[in-house]
mmCIF file of C-alpha atoms in Angstrom:
data_model
loop_
_atom_site.group_PDB
_atom_site.id
_atom_site.type_symbol
_atom_site.label_atom_id
_atom_site.label_comp_id
_atom_site.label_asym_id
_atom_site.label_seq_id
_atom_site.Cartn_x
_atom_site.Cartn_y
_atom_site.Cartn_z
ATOM 1 C CA UNK A 1 -74.308 -115.483 202.071
ATOM 2 C CA UNK A 2 -71.710 -113.587 204.081
ATOM 3 C CA UNK A 3 -70.157 -115.090 207.184
ATOM 4 C CA UNK A 4 -70.320 -113.926 210.769
ATOM 5 C CA UNK A 5 -67.670 -115.667 212.894
ATOM 6 C CA UNK A 6 -68.071 -115.720 216.671
ATOM 7 C CA UNK A 7 -64.655 -116.070 218.313
ATOM 8 C CA UNK A 8 -65.182 -117.899 221.596
ATOM 9 C CA UNK A 9 -62.181 -118.209 223.952
ATOM 10 C CA UNK A 10 -62.498 -121.062 226.431
ATOM 11 C CA UNK A 11 -60.657 -122.463 229.445
ATOM 12 C CA UNK A 12 -62.431 -125.113 231.485
ATOM 13 C CA UNK A 13 -65.852 -124.355 229.924
ATOM 14 C CA UNK A 14 -66.861 -127.916 228.942
ATOM 15 C CA UNK A 15 -70.231 -127.710 230.678
ATOM 16 C CA UNK A 16 -70.994 -124.252 229.318
ATOM 17 C CA UNK A 17 -70.054 -124.790 225.652
ATOM 18 C CA UNK A 18 -72.347 -127.817 225.480
ATOM 19 C CA UNK A 19 -75.219 -125.425 226.305
ATOM 20 C CA UNK A 20 -74.035 -122.282 224.538
ATOM 21 C CA UNK A 21 -73.282 -123.549 221.034
ATOM 22 C CA UNK A 22 -76.802 -124.938 220.326
ATOM 23 C CA UNK A 23 -78.224 -121.630 221.620
ATOM 24 C CA UNK A 24 -76.059 -119.665 219.212
ATOM 25 C CA UNK A 25 -77.051 -121.699 216.150
ATOM 26 C CA UNK A 26 -80.719 -121.579 217.209
ATOM 27 C CA UNK A 27 -80.541 -117.871 216.182
ATOM 28 C CA UNK A 28 -79.483 -118.587 212.627
ATOM 29 C CA UNK A 29 -83.020 -118.415 211.249
ATOM 30 C CA UNK A 30 -83.317 -114.818 212.587
ATOM 31 C CA UNK A 31 -80.163 -113.801 210.626
ATOM 32 C CA UNK A 32 -80.905 -114.249 206.892
ATOM 33 C CA UNK A 33 -77.993 -112.015 205.849
ATOM 34 C CA UNK A 34 -75.149 -113.985 207.428
ATOM 35 C CA UNK A 35 -74.092 -117.541 207.955
ATOM 36 C CA UNK A 36 -73.102 -118.119 211.591
ATOM 37 C CA UNK A 37 -69.820 -119.805 212.397
ATOM 38 C CA UNK A 38 -68.268 -120.359 215.846
ATOM 39 C CA UNK A 39 -64.499 -120.530 216.297
ATOM 40 C CA UNK A 40 -63.659 -121.955 219.731
ATOM 41 C CA UNK A 41 -60.175 -120.916 220.844
ATOM 42 C CA UNK A 42 -59.364 -123.325 223.676
ATOM 43 C CA UNK A 43 -56.346 -122.895 225.912
ATOM 44 C CA UNK A 44 -55.788 -126.621 226.420
ATOM 45 C CA UNK A 45 -58.518 -126.943 229.017
ATOM 46 C CA UNK A 46 -57.911 -129.826 231.415
ATOM 47 C CA UNK A 47 -61.646 -130.403 231.823
ATOM 48 C CA UNK A 48 -62.025 -131.652 228.239
ATOM 49 C CA UNK A 49 -63.596 -128.563 226.686
ATOM 50 C CA UNK A 50 -61.927 -129.319 223.366
ATOM 51 C CA UNK A 51 -63.297 -132.888 223.382
ATOM 52 C CA UNK A 52 -66.824 -131.551 223.816
ATOM 53 C CA UNK A 53 -66.301 -129.178 220.904
ATOM 54 C CA UNK A 54 -64.917 -131.869 218.642
ATOM 55 C CA UNK A 55 -67.897 -134.060 219.291
ATOM 56 C CA UNK A 56 -70.219 -131.235 218.285
ATOM 57 C CA UNK A 57 -68.092 -130.500 215.191
ATOM 58 C CA UNK A 58 -68.987 -133.946 213.823
ATOM 59 C CA UNK A 59 -72.643 -132.827 213.477
ATOM 60 C CA UNK A 60 -72.068 -129.123 212.630
ATOM 61 C CA UNK A 61 -69.510 -128.036 210.008
ATOM 62 C CA UNK A 62 -69.870 -124.404 211.186
ATOM 63 C CA UNK A 63 -68.087 -125.150 214.478
ATOM 64 C CA UNK A 64 -64.306 -124.769 214.368
ATOM 65 C CA UNK A 65 -61.629 -125.347 216.980
ATOM 66 C CA UNK A 66 -58.072 -124.214 217.519
ATOM 67 C CA UNK A 67 -56.024 -125.030 220.631
ATOM 68 C CA UNK A 68 -52.910 -123.632 222.204
ATOM 69 C CA UNK A 69 -51.138 -122.961 225.455
ATOM 70 C CA UNK A 70 -52.893 -120.822 228.048
ATOM 71 C CA UNK A 71 -51.580 -117.297 227.737
ATOM 72 C CA UNK A 72 -54.624 -115.194 228.697
ATOM 73 C CA UNK A 73 -57.776 -113.892 227.123
ATOM 74 C CA UNK A 74 -56.040 -111.285 224.928
ATOM 75 C CA UNK A 75 -53.669 -113.812 223.367
ATOM 76 C CA UNK A 76 -56.581 -116.176 222.716
ATOM 77 C CA UNK A 77 -58.553 -113.420 220.918
ATOM 78 C CA UNK A 78 -55.585 -112.414 218.793
ATOM 79 C CA UNK A 79 -55.009 -116.020 217.822
ATOM 80 C CA UNK A 80 -58.674 -116.422 217.025
ATOM 81 C CA UNK A 81 -58.885 -113.223 214.988
ATOM 82 C CA UNK A 82 -55.860 -114.235 212.857
ATOM 83 C CA UNK A 83 -57.254 -117.726 212.240
ATOM 84 C CA UNK A 84 -60.754 -116.393 211.313
ATOM 85 C CA UNK A 85 -59.376 -113.775 208.943
ATOM 86 C CA UNK A 86 -56.947 -116.242 207.267
ATOM 87 C CA UNK A 87 -59.246 -119.240 206.870
ATOM 88 C CA UNK A 88 -62.923 -118.343 207.207
ATOM 89 C CA UNK A 89 -63.205 -115.095 205.120
ATOM 90 C CA UNK A 90 -65.670 -113.367 207.520
ATOM 91 C CA UNK A 91 -67.640 -110.218 206.932
ATOM 92 C CA UNK A 92 -68.127 -109.816 210.691
ATOM 93 C CA UNK A 93 -66.252 -111.055 213.723
ATOM 94 C CA UNK A 94 -68.032 -111.245 217.081
ATOM 95 C CA UNK A 95 -66.520 -111.430 220.511
ATOM 96 C CA UNK A 96 -68.434 -113.461 223.111
ATOM 97 C CA UNK A 97 -67.741 -115.142 226.424
ATOM 98 C CA UNK A 98 -68.384 -118.824 226.901
ATOM 99 C CA UNK A 99 -69.730 -118.494 230.458
ATOM 100 C CA UNK A 100 -73.424 -117.961 229.417
ATOM 101 C CA UNK A 101 -73.371 -114.335 230.547
ATOM 102 C CA UNK A 102 -73.744 -113.065 226.985
ATOM 103 C CA UNK A 103 -77.189 -113.843 225.558
ATOM 104 C CA UNK A 104 -77.207 -115.251 221.982
ATOM 105 C CA UNK A 105 -80.655 -113.585 221.581
ATOM 106 C CA UNK A 106 -78.700 -110.330 220.947
ATOM 107 C CA UNK A 107 -76.808 -111.700 217.962
ATOM 108 C CA UNK A 108 -79.529 -110.786 215.405
ATOM 109 C CA UNK A 109 -79.639 -107.222 216.846
ATOM 110 C CA UNK A 110 -75.839 -106.815 216.636
ATOM 111 C CA UNK A 111 -75.641 -108.147 213.083
ATOM 112 C CA UNK A 112 -78.529 -106.055 211.887
ATOM 113 C CA UNK A 113 -76.874 -102.905 213.239
ATOM 114 C CA UNK A 114 -73.606 -103.884 211.492
ATOM 115 C CA UNK A 115 -75.584 -104.214 208.241
ATOM 116 C CA UNK A 116 -76.861 -100.692 208.717
ATOM 117 C CA UNK A 117 -73.516 -98.919 208.902
ATOM 118 C CA UNK A 118 -72.085 -99.528 212.387
ATOM 119 C CA UNK A 119 -68.649 -101.098 212.188
ATOM 120 C CA UNK A 120 -68.468 -101.697 215.962
ATOM 121 C CA UNK A 121 -71.477 -102.751 218.011
ATOM 122 C CA UNK A 122 -70.929 -103.039 221.745
ATOM 123 C CA UNK A 123 -73.143 -104.978 224.141
ATOM 124 C CA UNK A 124 -73.214 -102.419 226.948
ATOM 125 C CA UNK A 125 -73.962 -103.202 230.597
ATOM 126 C CA UNK A 126 -74.048 -99.536 231.480
ATOM 127 C CA UNK A 127 -75.987 -97.943 228.558
ATOM 128 C CA UNK A 128 -79.540 -96.885 229.269
ATOM 129 C CA UNK A 129 -81.544 -100.139 229.447
ATOM 130 C CA UNK A 130 -78.520 -102.279 230.307
ATOM 131 C CA UNK A 131 -78.108 -103.855 233.726
ATOM 132 C CA UNK A 132 -75.932 -105.991 235.998
ATOM 133 C CA UNK A 133 -78.606 -107.357 238.332
ATOM 134 C CA UNK A 134 -76.326 -109.612 240.362
ATOM 135 C CA UNK A 135 -73.365 -107.245 240.734
ATOM 136 C CA UNK A 136 -72.499 -106.368 244.299
ATOM 137 C CA UNK A 137 -72.148 -102.644 245.067
ATOM 138 C CA UNK A 138 -68.362 -103.116 245.237
ATOM 139 C CA UNK A 139 -68.157 -104.895 241.877
ATOM 140 C CA UNK A 140 -70.380 -102.335 240.176
ATOM 141 C CA UNK A 141 -68.301 -99.456 241.633
ATOM 142 C CA UNK A 142 -65.072 -101.093 240.405
ATOM 143 C CA UNK A 143 -66.541 -101.555 236.879
ATOM 144 C CA UNK A 144 -67.748 -97.980 236.701
ATOM 145 C CA UNK A 145 -64.480 -96.617 238.050
ATOM 146 C CA UNK A 146 -62.494 -98.662 235.508
ATOM 147 C CA UNK A 147 -64.577 -97.285 232.647
ATOM 148 C CA UNK A 148 -64.227 -93.751 233.956
ATOM 149 C CA UNK A 149 -60.456 -94.138 234.160
ATOM 150 C CA UNK A 150 -60.253 -95.386 230.587
ATOM 151 C CA UNK A 151 -62.227 -92.361 229.365
ATOM 152 C CA UNK A 152 -60.704 -89.699 231.616
ATOM 153 C CA UNK A 153 -57.146 -90.889 231.977
ATOM 154 C CA UNK A 154 -56.797 -93.082 228.899
ATOM 155 C CA UNK A 155 -58.462 -90.628 226.573
ATOM 156 C CA UNK A 156 -61.091 -92.982 225.164
ATOM 157 C CA UNK A 157 -64.284 -91.301 223.871
ATOM 158 C CA UNK A 158 -67.501 -91.243 225.951
ATOM 159 C CA UNK A 159 -68.351 -94.929 225.604
ATOM 160 C CA UNK A 160 -70.267 -96.224 228.603
ATOM 161 C CA UNK A 161 -68.872 -99.750 228.617
ATOM 162 C CA UNK A 162 -65.244 -99.738 227.438
ATOM 163 C CA UNK A 163 -64.528 -103.194 228.859
ATOM 164 C CA UNK A 164 -67.396 -105.177 227.408
ATOM 165 C CA UNK A 165 -66.486 -108.543 225.905
ATOM 166 C CA UNK A 166 -69.660 -108.818 223.785
ATOM 167 C CA UNK A 167 -69.061 -107.085 220.426
ATOM 168 C CA UNK A 168 -69.689 -107.247 216.730
ATOM 169 C CA UNK A 169 -66.929 -105.862 214.521
ATOM 170 C CA UNK A 170 -66.549 -105.493 210.773
ATOM 171 C CA UNK A 171 -63.746 -107.781 209.696
ATOM 172 C CA UNK A 172 -62.314 -105.111 207.390
ATOM 173 C CA UNK A 173 -61.941 -102.833 210.471
ATOM 174 C CA UNK A 174 -59.967 -105.449 212.328
ATOM 175 C CA UNK A 175 -57.717 -105.899 209.276
ATOM 176 C CA UNK A 176 -56.750 -102.203 209.628
ATOM 177 C CA UNK A 177 -55.703 -102.560 213.248
ATOM 178 C CA UNK A 178 -52.242 -103.195 214.557
ATOM 179 C CA UNK A 179 -52.840 -106.219 216.741
ATOM 180 C CA UNK A 180 -49.151 -106.410 217.610
ATOM 181 C CA UNK A 181 -49.671 -103.291 219.716
ATOM 182 C CA UNK A 182 -52.259 -105.119 221.750
ATOM 183 C CA UNK A 183 -49.673 -106.810 223.882
ATOM 184 C CA UNK A 184 -51.988 -107.227 226.834
ATOM 185 C CA UNK A 185 -52.619 -110.845 227.777
ATOM 186 C CA UNK A 186 -55.628 -110.564 230.071
ATOM 187 C CA UNK A 187 -58.976 -108.822 230.185
ATOM 188 C CA UNK A 188 -57.498 -105.380 229.542
ATOM 189 C CA UNK A 189 -57.193 -106.590 225.908
ATOM 190 C CA UNK A 190 -60.767 -105.376 225.441
ATOM 191 C CA UNK A 191 -59.927 -101.703 226.214
ATOM 192 C CA UNK A 192 -56.761 -101.929 224.050
ATOM 193 C CA UNK A 193 -58.745 -103.345 221.146
ATOM 194 C CA UNK A 194 -61.405 -100.677 221.618
ATOM 195 C CA UNK A 195 -58.831 -97.920 221.362
ATOM 196 C CA UNK A 196 -57.302 -99.489 218.252
ATOM 197 C CA UNK A 197 -60.692 -99.839 216.550
ATOM 198 C CA UNK A 198 -61.602 -96.210 217.291
ATOM 199 C CA UNK A 199 -58.180 -95.082 216.120
ATOM 200 C CA UNK A 200 -59.081 -96.666 212.789
ATOM 201 C CA UNK A 201 -62.342 -94.702 212.526
ATOM 202 C CA UNK A 202 -64.827 -97.249 213.884
ATOM 203 C CA UNK A 203 -68.456 -96.183 213.705
ATOM 204 C CA UNK A 204 -69.681 -97.205 217.159
ATOM 205 C CA UNK A 205 -73.018 -97.908 218.751
ATOM 206 C CA UNK A 206 -73.798 -99.355 222.177
ATOM 207 C CA UNK A 207 -76.690 -101.805 222.708
ATOM 208 C CA UNK A 208 -77.964 -102.377 226.251
ATOM 209 C CA UNK A 209 -77.629 -105.899 227.589
ATOM 210 C CA UNK A 210 -78.487 -107.720 230.764
ATOM 211 C CA UNK A 211 -75.354 -109.216 232.314
ATOM 212 C CA UNK A 212 -76.224 -111.984 234.830
ATOM 213 C CA UNK A 213 -73.905 -114.027 236.992
ATOM 214 C CA UNK A 214 -72.244 -117.047 235.390
ATOM 215 C CA UNK A 215 -74.222 -120.274 235.898
ATOM 216 C CA UNK A 216 -71.294 -122.685 236.218
ATOM 217 C CA UNK A 217 -67.522 -122.489 236.414
ATOM 218 C CA UNK A 218 -65.662 -119.636 238.071
ATOM 219 C CA UNK A 219 -64.396 -116.187 237.126
ATOM 220 C CA UNK A 220 -60.784 -116.153 235.830
ATOM 221 C CA UNK A 221 -60.127 -112.500 236.701
ATOM 222 C CA UNK A 222 -56.803 -112.454 238.630
ATOM 223 C CA UNK A 223 -54.797 -109.846 240.481
ATOM 224 C CA UNK A 224 -52.354 -109.873 237.513
ATOM 225 C CA UNK A 225 -55.286 -108.985 235.189
ATOM 226 C CA UNK A 226 -56.209 -106.035 237.399
ATOM 227 C CA UNK A 227 -52.617 -104.805 237.547
ATOM 228 C CA UNK A 228 -52.334 -105.080 233.748
ATOM 229 C CA UNK A 229 -55.538 -103.137 233.391
ATOM 230 C CA UNK A 230 -54.061 -100.165 235.284
ATOM 231 C CA UNK A 231 -50.807 -100.265 233.360
ATOM 232 C CA UNK A 232 -52.741 -100.491 230.102
ATOM 233 C CA UNK A 233 -54.506 -97.155 230.778
ATOM 234 C CA UNK A 234 -51.150 -95.395 230.636
ATOM 235 C CA UNK A 235 -50.194 -97.343 227.547
ATOM 236 C CA UNK A 236 -53.352 -96.169 225.819
ATOM 237 C CA UNK A 237 -52.659 -92.600 226.914
ATOM 238 C CA UNK A 238 -49.144 -92.840 225.488
ATOM 239 C CA UNK A 239 -50.484 -94.300 222.240
ATOM 240 C CA UNK A 240 -52.842 -91.305 222.035
ATOM 241 C CA UNK A 241 -49.930 -88.875 222.525
ATOM 242 C CA UNK A 242 -50.008 -87.891 218.859
ATOM 243 C CA UNK A 243 -52.827 -85.465 219.735
ATOM 244 C CA UNK A 244 -50.930 -83.959 222.673
ATOM 245 C CA UNK A 245 -47.746 -83.607 220.631
ATOM 246 C CA UNK A 246 -49.685 -81.783 217.885
ATOM 247 C CA UNK A 247 -51.292 -79.546 220.510
ATOM 248 C CA UNK A 248 -47.839 -78.832 221.974
ATOM 249 C CA UNK A 249 -46.438 -77.959 218.535
ATOM 250 C CA UNK A 250 -49.384 -75.596 217.918
ATOM 251 C CA UNK A 251 -48.840 -74.132 221.356
ATOM 252 C CA UNK A 252 -45.175 -73.619 220.571
ATOM 253 C CA UNK A 253 -46.083 -71.726 217.422
ATOM 254 C CA UNK A 254 -48.464 -69.673 219.573
ATOM 255 C CA UNK A 255 -45.602 -68.836 221.867
ATOM 256 C CA UNK A 256 -43.640 -67.483 218.876
ATOM 257 C CA UNK A 257 -46.668 -65.382 217.833
ATOM 258 C CA UNK A 258 -47.124 -64.187 221.418
ATOM 259 C CA UNK A 259 -43.473 -63.252 221.928
ATOM 260 C CA UNK A 260 -43.066 -61.835 218.439
ATOM 261 C CA UNK A 261 -46.025 -59.488 218.749
ATOM 262 C CA UNK A 262 -45.042 -58.615 222.327
ATOM 263 C CA UNK A 263 -41.462 -57.788 221.259
ATOM 264 C CA UNK A 264 -42.707 -55.816 218.267
ATOM 265 C CA UNK A 265 -45.082 -53.709 220.362
ATOM 266 C CA UNK A 266 -42.684 -53.052 223.195
ATOM 267 C CA UNK A 267 -39.444 -52.600 221.180
ATOM 268 C CA UNK A 268 -40.572 -51.082 217.893
ATOM 269 C CA UNK A 269 -43.834 -49.359 218.794
ATOM 270 C CA UNK A 270 -42.894 -48.390 222.335
ATOM 271 C CA UNK A 271 -46.079 -49.706 223.909
ATOM 272 C CA UNK A 272 -45.960 -50.457 227.643
ATOM 273 C CA UNK A 273 -45.970 -54.098 228.626
ATOM 274 C CA UNK A 274 -49.337 -53.655 230.328
ATOM 275 C CA UNK A 275 -50.865 -53.119 226.882
ATOM 276 C CA UNK A 276 -48.473 -55.158 224.712
ATOM 277 C CA UNK A 277 -48.973 -58.399 226.653
ATOM 278 C CA UNK A 278 -52.806 -58.552 226.469
ATOM 279 C CA UNK A 279 -52.723 -57.745 222.747
ATOM 280 C CA UNK A 280 -50.086 -60.474 222.119
ATOM 281 C CA UNK A 281 -52.057 -62.962 224.191
ATOM 282 C CA UNK A 282 -55.282 -62.255 222.305
ATOM 283 C CA UNK A 283 -53.716 -62.707 218.865
ATOM 284 C CA UNK A 284 -51.950 -65.877 219.912
ATOM 285 C CA UNK A 285 -55.286 -67.240 221.209
ATOM 286 C CA UNK A 286 -56.883 -66.762 217.766
ATOM 287 C CA UNK A 287 -53.840 -68.294 216.062
ATOM 288 C CA UNK A 288 -53.885 -71.382 218.337
ATOM 289 C CA UNK A 289 -57.595 -71.944 217.929
ATOM 290 C CA UNK A 290 -57.444 -71.971 214.158
ATOM 291 C CA UNK A 291 -54.523 -74.383 214.057
ATOM 292 C CA UNK A 292 -55.960 -76.740 216.753
ATOM 293 C CA UNK A 293 -59.280 -76.783 214.931
ATOM 294 C CA UNK A 294 -57.710 -77.926 211.610
ATOM 295 C CA UNK A 295 -54.843 -79.987 213.000
ATOM 296 C CA UNK A 296 -55.015 -81.228 216.586
ATOM 297 C CA UNK A 297 -58.685 -82.099 216.970
ATOM 298 C CA UNK A 298 -59.713 -82.491 213.341
ATOM 299 C CA UNK A 299 -60.657 -86.148 213.831
ATOM 300 C CA UNK A 300 -62.946 -85.561 216.781
ATOM 301 C CA UNK A 301 -66.684 -85.682 216.163
ATOM 302 C CA UNK A 302 -67.843 -82.721 218.239
ATOM 303 C CA UNK A 303 -71.419 -81.608 218.547
ATOM 304 C CA UNK A 304 -70.317 -78.023 219.202
ATOM 305 C CA UNK A 305 -70.386 -75.548 216.282
ATOM 306 C CA UNK A 306 -67.337 -73.674 215.071
ATOM 307 C CA UNK A 307 -68.565 -70.570 216.871
ATOM 308 C CA UNK A 308 -69.188 -72.413 220.097
ATOM 309 C CA UNK A 309 -65.746 -74.008 219.947
ATOM 310 C CA UNK A 310 -64.177 -70.578 219.343
ATOM 311 C CA UNK A 311 -65.963 -69.117 222.343
ATOM 312 C CA UNK A 312 -65.013 -72.028 224.585
ATOM 313 C CA UNK A 313 -61.412 -71.926 223.400
ATOM 314 C CA UNK A 314 -61.299 -68.231 224.071
ATOM 315 C CA UNK A 315 -62.672 -68.731 227.594
ATOM 316 C CA UNK A 316 -60.110 -71.468 228.311
ATOM 317 C CA UNK A 317 -57.213 -69.640 226.724
ATOM 318 C CA UNK A 318 -58.351 -66.497 228.474
ATOM 319 C CA UNK A 319 -57.992 -68.252 231.809
ATOM 320 C CA UNK A 320 -54.511 -69.393 230.798
ATOM 321 C CA UNK A 321 -53.847 -65.827 229.599
ATOM 322 C CA UNK A 322 -54.811 -64.367 232.979
ATOM 323 C CA UNK A 323 -52.376 -66.754 234.616
ATOM 324 C CA UNK A 324 -49.750 -65.772 232.088
ATOM 325 C CA UNK A 325 -50.364 -62.088 232.677
ATOM 326 C CA UNK A 326 -50.422 -62.355 236.493
ATOM 327 C CA UNK A 327 -47.127 -64.282 236.549
ATOM 328 C CA UNK A 328 -45.550 -61.768 234.151
ATOM 329 C CA UNK A 329 -46.522 -58.828 236.417
ATOM 330 C CA UNK A 330 -45.447 -60.746 239.527
ATOM 331 C CA UNK A 331 -42.023 -61.662 238.194
ATOM 332 C CA UNK A 332 -41.278 -58.551 236.059
ATOM 333 C CA UNK A 333 -42.800 -55.838 238.206
ATOM 334 C CA UNK A 334 -42.818 -57.475 241.622
ATOM 335 C CA UNK A 335 -39.409 -59.182 241.481
ATOM 336 C CA UNK A 336 -37.726 -57.126 238.802
ATOM 337 C CA UNK A 337 -36.842 -60.062 236.589
ATOM 338 C CA UNK A 338 -36.292 -60.021 232.833
ATOM 339 C CA UNK A 339 -39.689 -59.385 231.262
ATOM 340 C CA UNK A 340 -39.357 -61.826 228.300
ATOM 341 C CA UNK A 341 -38.182 -64.652 230.616
ATOM 342 C CA UNK A 342 -41.008 -63.838 232.995
ATOM 343 C CA UNK A 343 -43.441 -64.030 230.112
ATOM 344 C CA UNK A 344 -42.140 -67.490 229.154
ATOM 345 C CA UNK A 345 -42.668 -68.734 232.706
ATOM 346 C CA UNK A 346 -46.237 -67.419 232.632
ATOM 347 C CA UNK A 347 -46.894 -69.117 229.298
ATOM 348 C CA UNK A 348 -45.583 -72.450 230.613
ATOM 349 C CA UNK A 349 -47.969 -72.384 233.584
ATOM 350 C CA UNK A 350 -50.891 -71.902 231.272
ATOM 351 C CA UNK A 351 -50.139 -74.714 228.841
ATOM 352 C CA UNK A 352 -51.321 -77.637 230.986
ATOM 353 C CA UNK A 353 -54.622 -76.017 231.920
ATOM 354 C CA UNK A 354 -55.107 -74.984 228.311
ATOM 355 C CA UNK A 355 -54.786 -78.496 226.950
ATOM 356 C CA UNK A 356 -56.776 -80.210 229.684
ATOM 357 C CA UNK A 357 -59.813 -77.890 229.462
ATOM 358 C CA UNK A 358 -59.813 -77.715 225.696
ATOM 359 C CA UNK A 359 -59.538 -81.515 225.329
ATOM 360 C CA UNK A 360 -62.333 -82.143 227.834
ATOM 361 C CA UNK A 361 -64.628 -79.246 226.966
ATOM 362 C CA UNK A 362 -63.971 -77.279 223.757
ATOM 363 C CA UNK A 363 -63.464 -80.298 221.506
ATOM 364 C CA UNK A 364 -65.335 -82.793 223.703
ATOM 365 C CA UNK A 365 -66.316 -85.744 221.487
ATOM 366 C CA UNK A 366 -69.925 -86.533 220.843
ATOM 367 C CA UNK A 367 -71.501 -89.274 222.960
ATOM 368 C CA UNK A 368 -71.528 -92.674 221.365
ATOM 369 C CA UNK A 369 -75.066 -93.439 220.230
ATOM 370 C CA UNK A 370 -76.974 -96.039 222.158
ATOM 371 C CA UNK A 371 -80.047 -98.141 221.498
ATOM 372 C CA UNK A 372 -80.971 -97.596 225.156
ATOM 373 C CA UNK A 373 -83.737 -95.144 224.304
ATOM 374 C CA UNK A 374 -85.267 -97.884 222.138
ATOM 375 C CA UNK A 375 -84.620 -100.700 224.640
ATOM 376 C CA UNK A 376 -88.262 -101.701 224.521
ATOM 377 C CA UNK A 377 -87.901 -102.469 220.767
ATOM 378 C CA UNK A 378 -85.045 -104.910 221.278
ATOM 379 C CA UNK A 379 -85.745 -108.639 221.202
ATOM 380 C CA UNK A 380 -86.448 -110.156 224.630
ATOM 381 C CA UNK A 381 -83.402 -111.784 226.202
ATOM 382 C CA UNK A 382 -83.383 -115.369 227.369
ATOM 383 C CA UNK A 383 -83.526 -115.937 231.135
#
């Protein structure tokens, strides 16, 4: 039987782990494909969490414990992942909080989906069918804003809950990831890990979950965690810069095509700039689309057909071309400046709009599938 290892970070969770661990193993009979193991990663809790776990280990050989200095949630998960991969030979690794907000009743669902081809299963509070019944309006707004920022500013695909800490991941997928890049210590580790998993071609599905308030203990989300979250968005964006650099290189080649055709038409053929510029722009649009389609956005799973992408790209590039053309006329005809230099200025103004609209519209990634439309078929969750 293959192993599914639940990595459970703890700090002052003695009361909760005594309740949670029996609930987890009570689900074993519903999971015939995998043997459940729990790896508790305790950050030297002063409330005796490790002692409670050791007492339970005496009766259950599938409970494991490692301890270390308190360095934050992200460091605990990285330590737990390494230990699980090195010593327990798992097929699946699951992330789960110890505060009783993640229902063990969902474990059979997650593992079954992993068996059917999904390498990353996310317990989603914001997918259709998910809920946060005890969130205040302020807390819900902050959570939704954070997820929007990760998608829009960080460049993550359209996942509804990018910060969820309830996940099932194929161990082989984690082995492909560069965990050293995930330098975040706090809760922003979850968004960093999500980006790294997707970068390594994770096949993702979201499963709606109910996320209640914690029963005992207190939240450990600090101001430092919130600050790190904001900084991490820019780190993810920088990490994703390979796509932008490729787009820029393609755009540079388009500039060469644009200027080359423009120069050929105006200098060799004698065409007026009012005709030469639109022709050069049109041919460079076609050139850029073909290269972006096979190079820049080749890894994106887009629902749009080749024809639709071509039309959208043409519309976007056409807008940039209008800007280019208007600036050329303004500078060359209106101010009497050098026409080729004026054309370069016009091209520069169009580049940012070109990338932004094409990234968000032309090659918009497909929505991550969700079990929300089948929420009624999911097992009932414990109160």
